[in-house]
């Protein structure tokens, strides 16, 4: 067999795979679909989806005090990391169906593309996407720390109380560059001191008292 033919075959196969993927799901970035994760028997019944649902048809777990609320940012640059973080949350949770995800995306981002990408990888995820107005913070950012931190969406975490519905009283915010190795319920159960509204890991010698 002439040597050149060996090279043609994989190229053709690659072309066919790309064409097939484009034909079936045109509106989402391509990531593998995660399996469904189920609650263990002793999990609280957070929501009966047949009876309760929000006015816009969203499952009311997104507004439930018994749900575990997780907030993250969502953008195309870091979506791979975000999806890996979501998977790690679900994989290590004993009550994955009781977790509600709240994603903050730039108001100028293509929200339907981001939503479709999350849904195609996690068809059973309880999530909502909130638009964040970048211009409200972009002029406040000091560029002195690290250029990767200059993105306005990085500061959306400071506005979670305004962005999320007021029925959400407690939320765990996760960066898009981490993977959980234990049940997020342990993290969510962190006791805050009297009069404290916020807790964060102390690292890089951060001094929170100042
Ligand atoms: C958003 O992304 C979808 C899917 O890629 C595309 O069809 C649509 O035109 C985009 N919308 C905007 C406003 O860019």
Short mmCIF file of N, CA and C and ligand atoms in Angstrom, two decimals, residues 26-27 110 112-113, ligand 1:
data_model
loop_
_atom_site.label_atom_id
_atom_site.label_comp_id
_atom_site.label_asym_id
_atom_site.label_seq_id
_atom_site.Cartn_x
_atom_site.Cartn_y
_atom_site.Cartn_z
N UNK A 26 -26.28 21.79 16.96
CA UNK A 26 -25.62 22.98 16.45
C UNK A 26 -25.49 24.10 17.48
N UNK A 27 -26.23 24.07 18.58
CA UNK A 27 -26.29 25.25 19.44
C UNK A 27 -25.50 25.13 20.74
N UNK A 110 -23.26 35.22 25.07
CA UNK A 110 -24.35 34.51 24.42
C UNK A 110 -24.93 33.51 25.43
N UNK A 112 -27.73 31.91 25.59
CA UNK A 112 -28.38 30.69 25.12
C UNK A 112 -27.34 29.63 24.75
N UNK A 113 -26.20 30.08 24.25
CA UNK A 113 -25.12 29.13 23.95
C UNK A 113 -24.58 28.52 25.24
C1 LIG B 1 -25.59 32.39 20.19
O1 LIG B 1 -25.05 31.13 19.87
C2 LIG B 1 -25.88 30.35 19.02
C3 LIG B 1 -25.26 28.99 18.89
O2 LIG B 1 -23.92 29.05 18.52
C4 LIG B 1 -26.03 31.06 17.68
O3 LIG B 1 -26.86 30.31 16.84
C5 LIG B 1 -26.61 32.43 17.92
O4 LIG B 1 -26.64 33.14 16.71
C6 LIG B 1 -25.77 33.21 18.92
N1 LIG B 1 -26.44 34.45 19.24
C7 LIG B 1 -25.79 35.58 19.28
C8 LIG B 1 -26.61 36.76 19.65
O5 LIG B 1 -24.60 35.68 19.02
#
